[in-house]
Structure formats: C-alpha cells, structure tokens
Short mmCIF file of N, CA and C in Angstrom, two decimals:
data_model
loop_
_atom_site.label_atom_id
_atom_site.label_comp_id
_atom_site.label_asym_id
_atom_site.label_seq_id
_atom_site.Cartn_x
_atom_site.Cartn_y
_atom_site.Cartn_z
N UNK A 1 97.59 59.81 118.92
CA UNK A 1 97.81 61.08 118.27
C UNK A 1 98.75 61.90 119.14
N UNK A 2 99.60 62.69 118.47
CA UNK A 2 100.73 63.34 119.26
C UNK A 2 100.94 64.43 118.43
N UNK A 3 100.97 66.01 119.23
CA UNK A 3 101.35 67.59 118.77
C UNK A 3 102.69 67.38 118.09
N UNK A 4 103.04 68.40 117.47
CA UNK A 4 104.52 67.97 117.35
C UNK A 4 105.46 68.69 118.29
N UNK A 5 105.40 68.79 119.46
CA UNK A 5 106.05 68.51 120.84
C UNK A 5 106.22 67.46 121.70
N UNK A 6 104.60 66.29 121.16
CA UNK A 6 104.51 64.99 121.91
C UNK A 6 103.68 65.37 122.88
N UNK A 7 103.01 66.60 123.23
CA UNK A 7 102.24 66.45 123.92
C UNK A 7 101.08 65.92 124.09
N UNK A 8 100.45 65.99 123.43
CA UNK A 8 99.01 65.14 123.09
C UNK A 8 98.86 64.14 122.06
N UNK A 9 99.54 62.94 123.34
CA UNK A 9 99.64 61.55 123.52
C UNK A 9 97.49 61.05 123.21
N UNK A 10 97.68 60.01 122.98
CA UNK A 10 95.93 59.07 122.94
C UNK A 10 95.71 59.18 125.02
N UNK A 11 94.66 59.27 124.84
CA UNK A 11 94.28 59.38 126.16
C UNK A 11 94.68 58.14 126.96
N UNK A 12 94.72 57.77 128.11
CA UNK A 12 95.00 56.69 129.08
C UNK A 12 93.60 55.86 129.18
N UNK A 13 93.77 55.17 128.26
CA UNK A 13 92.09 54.25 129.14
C UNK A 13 92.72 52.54 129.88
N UNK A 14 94.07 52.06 129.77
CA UNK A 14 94.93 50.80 129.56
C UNK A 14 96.03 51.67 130.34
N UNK A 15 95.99 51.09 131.89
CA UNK A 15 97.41 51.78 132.54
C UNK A 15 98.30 50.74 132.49
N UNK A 16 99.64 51.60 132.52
CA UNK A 16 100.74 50.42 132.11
C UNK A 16 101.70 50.98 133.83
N UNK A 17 102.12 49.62 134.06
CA UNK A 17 102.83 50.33 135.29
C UNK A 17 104.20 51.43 135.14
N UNK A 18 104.66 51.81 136.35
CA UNK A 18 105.70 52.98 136.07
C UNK A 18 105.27 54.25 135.35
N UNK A 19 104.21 54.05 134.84
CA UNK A 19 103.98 55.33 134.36
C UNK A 19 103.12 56.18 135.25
N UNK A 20 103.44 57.56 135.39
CA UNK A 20 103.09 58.38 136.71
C UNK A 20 101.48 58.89 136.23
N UNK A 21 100.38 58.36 136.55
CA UNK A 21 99.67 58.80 135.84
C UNK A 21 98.53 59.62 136.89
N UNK A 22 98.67 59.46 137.95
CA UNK A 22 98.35 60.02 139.20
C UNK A 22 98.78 61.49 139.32
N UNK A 23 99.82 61.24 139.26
CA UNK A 23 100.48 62.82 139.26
C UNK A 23 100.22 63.67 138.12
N UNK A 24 100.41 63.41 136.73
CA UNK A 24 99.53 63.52 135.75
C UNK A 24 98.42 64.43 135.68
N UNK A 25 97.50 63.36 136.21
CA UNK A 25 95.97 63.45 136.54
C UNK A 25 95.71 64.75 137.25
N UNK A 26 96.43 64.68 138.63
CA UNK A 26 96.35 65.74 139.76
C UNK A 26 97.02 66.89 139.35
N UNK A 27 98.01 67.10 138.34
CA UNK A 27 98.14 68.00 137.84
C UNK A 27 97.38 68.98 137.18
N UNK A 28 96.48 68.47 136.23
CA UNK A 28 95.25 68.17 135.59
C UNK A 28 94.00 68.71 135.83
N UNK A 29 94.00 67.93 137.43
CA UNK A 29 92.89 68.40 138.27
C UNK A 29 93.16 70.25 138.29
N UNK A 30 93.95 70.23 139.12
CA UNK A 30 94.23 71.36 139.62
C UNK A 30 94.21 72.69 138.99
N UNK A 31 94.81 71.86 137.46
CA UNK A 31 95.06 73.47 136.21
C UNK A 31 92.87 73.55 136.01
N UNK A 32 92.40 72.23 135.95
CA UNK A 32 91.09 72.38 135.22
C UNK A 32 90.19 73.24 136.51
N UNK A 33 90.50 73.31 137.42
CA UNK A 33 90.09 73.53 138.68
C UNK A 33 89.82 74.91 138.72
N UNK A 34 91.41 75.64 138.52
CA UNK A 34 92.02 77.10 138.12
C UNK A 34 90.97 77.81 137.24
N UNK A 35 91.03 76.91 135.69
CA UNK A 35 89.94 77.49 134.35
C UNK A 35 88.69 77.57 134.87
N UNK A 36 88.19 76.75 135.94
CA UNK A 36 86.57 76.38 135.97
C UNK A 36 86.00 77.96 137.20
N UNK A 37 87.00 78.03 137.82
CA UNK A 37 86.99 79.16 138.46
C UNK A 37 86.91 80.57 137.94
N UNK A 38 87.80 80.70 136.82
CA UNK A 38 87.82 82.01 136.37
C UNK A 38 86.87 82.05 135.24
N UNK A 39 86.32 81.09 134.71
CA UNK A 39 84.78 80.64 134.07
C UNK A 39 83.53 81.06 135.06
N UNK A 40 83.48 80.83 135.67
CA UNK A 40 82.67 80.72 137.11
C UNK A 40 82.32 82.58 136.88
N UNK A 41 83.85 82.99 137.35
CA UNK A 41 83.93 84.21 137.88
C UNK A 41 83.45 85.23 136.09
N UNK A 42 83.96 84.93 135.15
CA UNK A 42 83.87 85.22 134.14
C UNK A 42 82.14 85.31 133.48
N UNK A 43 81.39 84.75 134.24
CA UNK A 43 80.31 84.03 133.62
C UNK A 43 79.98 83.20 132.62
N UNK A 44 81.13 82.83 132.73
CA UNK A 44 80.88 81.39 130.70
C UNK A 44 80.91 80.15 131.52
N UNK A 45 80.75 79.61 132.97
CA UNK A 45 80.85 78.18 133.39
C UNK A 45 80.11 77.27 132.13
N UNK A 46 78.59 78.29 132.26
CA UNK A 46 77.63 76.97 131.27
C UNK A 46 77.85 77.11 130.18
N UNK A 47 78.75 78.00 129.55
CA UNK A 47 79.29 77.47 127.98
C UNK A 47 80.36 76.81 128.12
N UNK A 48 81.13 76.31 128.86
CA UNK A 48 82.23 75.25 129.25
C UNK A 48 81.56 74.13 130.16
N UNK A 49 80.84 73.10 130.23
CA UNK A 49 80.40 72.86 130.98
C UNK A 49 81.15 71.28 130.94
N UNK A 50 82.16 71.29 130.32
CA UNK A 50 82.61 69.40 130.07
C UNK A 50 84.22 69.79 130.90
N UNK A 51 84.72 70.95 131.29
CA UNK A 51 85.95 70.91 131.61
C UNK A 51 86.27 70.24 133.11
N UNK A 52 87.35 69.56 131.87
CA UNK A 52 87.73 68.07 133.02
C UNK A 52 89.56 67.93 133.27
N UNK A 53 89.72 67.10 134.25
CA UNK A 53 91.10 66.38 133.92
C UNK A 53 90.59 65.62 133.65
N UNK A 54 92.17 65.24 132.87
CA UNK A 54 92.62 63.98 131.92
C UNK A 54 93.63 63.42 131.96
N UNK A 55 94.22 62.13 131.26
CA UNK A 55 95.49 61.69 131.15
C UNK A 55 95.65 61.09 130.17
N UNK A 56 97.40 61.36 129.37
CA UNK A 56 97.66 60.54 128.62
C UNK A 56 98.37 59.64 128.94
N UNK A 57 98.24 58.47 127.27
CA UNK A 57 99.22 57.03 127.64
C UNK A 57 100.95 57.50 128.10
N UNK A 58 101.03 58.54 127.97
CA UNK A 58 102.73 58.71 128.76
C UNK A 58 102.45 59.29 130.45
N UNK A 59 101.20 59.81 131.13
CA UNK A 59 100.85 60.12 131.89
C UNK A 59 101.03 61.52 132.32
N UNK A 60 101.08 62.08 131.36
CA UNK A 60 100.74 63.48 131.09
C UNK A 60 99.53 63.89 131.15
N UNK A 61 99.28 65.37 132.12
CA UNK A 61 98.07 65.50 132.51
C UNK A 61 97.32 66.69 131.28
N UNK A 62 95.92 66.41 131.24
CA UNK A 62 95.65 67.13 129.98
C UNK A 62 94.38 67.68 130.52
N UNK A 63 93.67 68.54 130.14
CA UNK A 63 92.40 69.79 130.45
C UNK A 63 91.46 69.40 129.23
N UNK A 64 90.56 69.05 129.40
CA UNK A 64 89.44 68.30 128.42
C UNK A 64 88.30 69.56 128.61
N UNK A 65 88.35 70.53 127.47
CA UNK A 65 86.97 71.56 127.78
C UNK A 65 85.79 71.37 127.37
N UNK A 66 85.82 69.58 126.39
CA UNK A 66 84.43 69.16 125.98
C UNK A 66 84.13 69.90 124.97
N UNK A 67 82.36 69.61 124.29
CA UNK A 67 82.21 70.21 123.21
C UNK A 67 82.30 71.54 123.32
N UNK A 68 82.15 72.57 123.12
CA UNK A 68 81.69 73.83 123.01
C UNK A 68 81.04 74.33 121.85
N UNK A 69 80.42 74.95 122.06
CA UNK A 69 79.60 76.13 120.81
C UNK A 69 80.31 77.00 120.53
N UNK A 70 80.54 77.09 119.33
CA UNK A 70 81.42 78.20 118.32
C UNK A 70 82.06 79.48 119.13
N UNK A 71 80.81 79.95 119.27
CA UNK A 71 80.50 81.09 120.05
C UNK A 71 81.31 81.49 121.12
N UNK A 72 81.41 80.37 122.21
CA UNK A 72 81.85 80.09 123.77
C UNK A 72 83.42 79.82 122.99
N UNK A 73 83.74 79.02 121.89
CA UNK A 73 85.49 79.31 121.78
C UNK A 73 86.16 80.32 121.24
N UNK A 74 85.12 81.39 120.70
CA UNK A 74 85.98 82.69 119.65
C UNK A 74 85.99 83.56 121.16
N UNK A 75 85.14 83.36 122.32
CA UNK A 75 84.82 84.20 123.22
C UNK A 75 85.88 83.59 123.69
N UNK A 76 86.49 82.40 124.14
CA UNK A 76 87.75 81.79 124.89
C UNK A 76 88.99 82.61 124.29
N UNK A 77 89.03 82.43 122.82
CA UNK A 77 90.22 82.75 122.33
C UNK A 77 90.63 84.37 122.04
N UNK A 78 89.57 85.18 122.14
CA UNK A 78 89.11 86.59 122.60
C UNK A 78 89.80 87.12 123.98
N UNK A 79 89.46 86.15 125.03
CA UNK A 79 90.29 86.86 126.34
C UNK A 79 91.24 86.09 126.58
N UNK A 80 91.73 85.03 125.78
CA UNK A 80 93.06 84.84 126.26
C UNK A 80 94.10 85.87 125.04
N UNK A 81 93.71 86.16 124.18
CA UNK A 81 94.05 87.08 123.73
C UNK A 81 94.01 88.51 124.19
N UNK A 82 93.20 88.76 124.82
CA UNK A 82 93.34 89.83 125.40
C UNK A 82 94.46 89.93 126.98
N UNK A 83 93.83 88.95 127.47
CA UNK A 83 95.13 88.41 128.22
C UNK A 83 96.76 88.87 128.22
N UNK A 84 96.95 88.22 127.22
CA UNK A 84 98.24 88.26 126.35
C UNK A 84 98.75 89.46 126.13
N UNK A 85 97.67 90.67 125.27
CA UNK A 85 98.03 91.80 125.23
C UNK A 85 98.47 92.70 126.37
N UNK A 86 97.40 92.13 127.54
CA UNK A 86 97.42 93.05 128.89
C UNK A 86 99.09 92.76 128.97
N UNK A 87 99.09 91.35 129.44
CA UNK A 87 100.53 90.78 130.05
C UNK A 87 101.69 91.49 128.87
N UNK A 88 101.70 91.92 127.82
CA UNK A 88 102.50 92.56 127.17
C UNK A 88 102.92 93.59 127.48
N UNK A 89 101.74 94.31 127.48
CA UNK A 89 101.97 96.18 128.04
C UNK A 89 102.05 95.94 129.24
N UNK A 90 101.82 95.39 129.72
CA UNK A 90 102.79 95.44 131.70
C UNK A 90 103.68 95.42 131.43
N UNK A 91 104.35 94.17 130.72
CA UNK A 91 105.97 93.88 130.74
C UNK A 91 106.77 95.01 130.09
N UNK A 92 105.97 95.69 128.71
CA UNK A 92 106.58 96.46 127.99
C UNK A 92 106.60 98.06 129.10
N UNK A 93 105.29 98.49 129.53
CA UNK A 93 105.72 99.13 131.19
C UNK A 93 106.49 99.51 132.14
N UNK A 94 107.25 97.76 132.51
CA UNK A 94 107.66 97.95 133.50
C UNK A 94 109.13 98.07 132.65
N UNK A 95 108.96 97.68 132.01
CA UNK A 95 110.20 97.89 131.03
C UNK A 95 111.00 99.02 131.19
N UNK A 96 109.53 99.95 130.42
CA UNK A 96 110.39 101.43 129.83
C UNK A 96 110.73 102.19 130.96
N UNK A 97 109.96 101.45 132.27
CA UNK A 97 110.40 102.58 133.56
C UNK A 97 111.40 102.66 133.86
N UNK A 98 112.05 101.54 133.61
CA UNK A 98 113.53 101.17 134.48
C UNK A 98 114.34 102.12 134.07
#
C-alpha cells in the first residue's frame, strides 16, 4: 500500500539488500521517541501505548501509534491542531512586527 506521495510503502518484514533500512528505522526511532515524550509530558502516554518505529519495503522510516481509542485520536488531532494555530499566530506576529 502506498499514499499518493509513496510514502506508505507495505511494511519491511523480507529485507532486500541496498536498501537503507537501518537508517530508516533509526530515523523512526528517534521521531517515535520525540512523540512518546511529549505524550509522557502531555499525560496521554497510556492512551498511546503501541507507539513504535517502523520500516518500509523502500526503507523508509515510519511511527506506528497502534490501536487507539476514538477518544485518544480526536484528542491527538485537537492539539496538533491547536499546534498549528499557535505556530500560525507566531508567524503571523512576527510578521506584522517587522
């Protein structure tokens, strides 16, 4: 299965050589590492409790957040939305100061 960017390739379970899938992976690690932290800090760890690295068959690294409850993703998609807004009015901010 593939986005229509190609990003989300079928997962890697069959490594084929040359393909970087290490780097990938550790990429992976690191972003899932980032989320599990600000979960942590956020208090939703135990409504995320499957977030993983991953890899695909091109060796592209992917963030696996597992099942979740309804609930725990309208609440995900809630502050990254809010997120978004913040990071707007900063930019729009620093904007109008100039």
């Amino acid at each position: 299965m593939t986005d229509r960017r190609g990003v989300v390739a079928k997962r890697a379970e069959d490594l084929v050589p040359g393909v970087p899938y290490v780097r990938g992976w550790n990429r992976a690690r690191r972003s899932a590492g980032t989320l599990a932290d600000q979960l942590v800090l956020l208090g939703l760890d135990s409504d995320f409790p499957g977030v993983m690295a991953d890899v695909n068959v091109l060796g592209d690294g992917l963030v696996q957040l597992g099942t979740v409850r309804p609930g725990a993703a309208e609440m995900l998609a809630k502050l990254l939305a809010a997120g978004l807004q913040a990071e707007l009015h900063g930019t729009t901010t620093e904007t109008s100061t100039v």
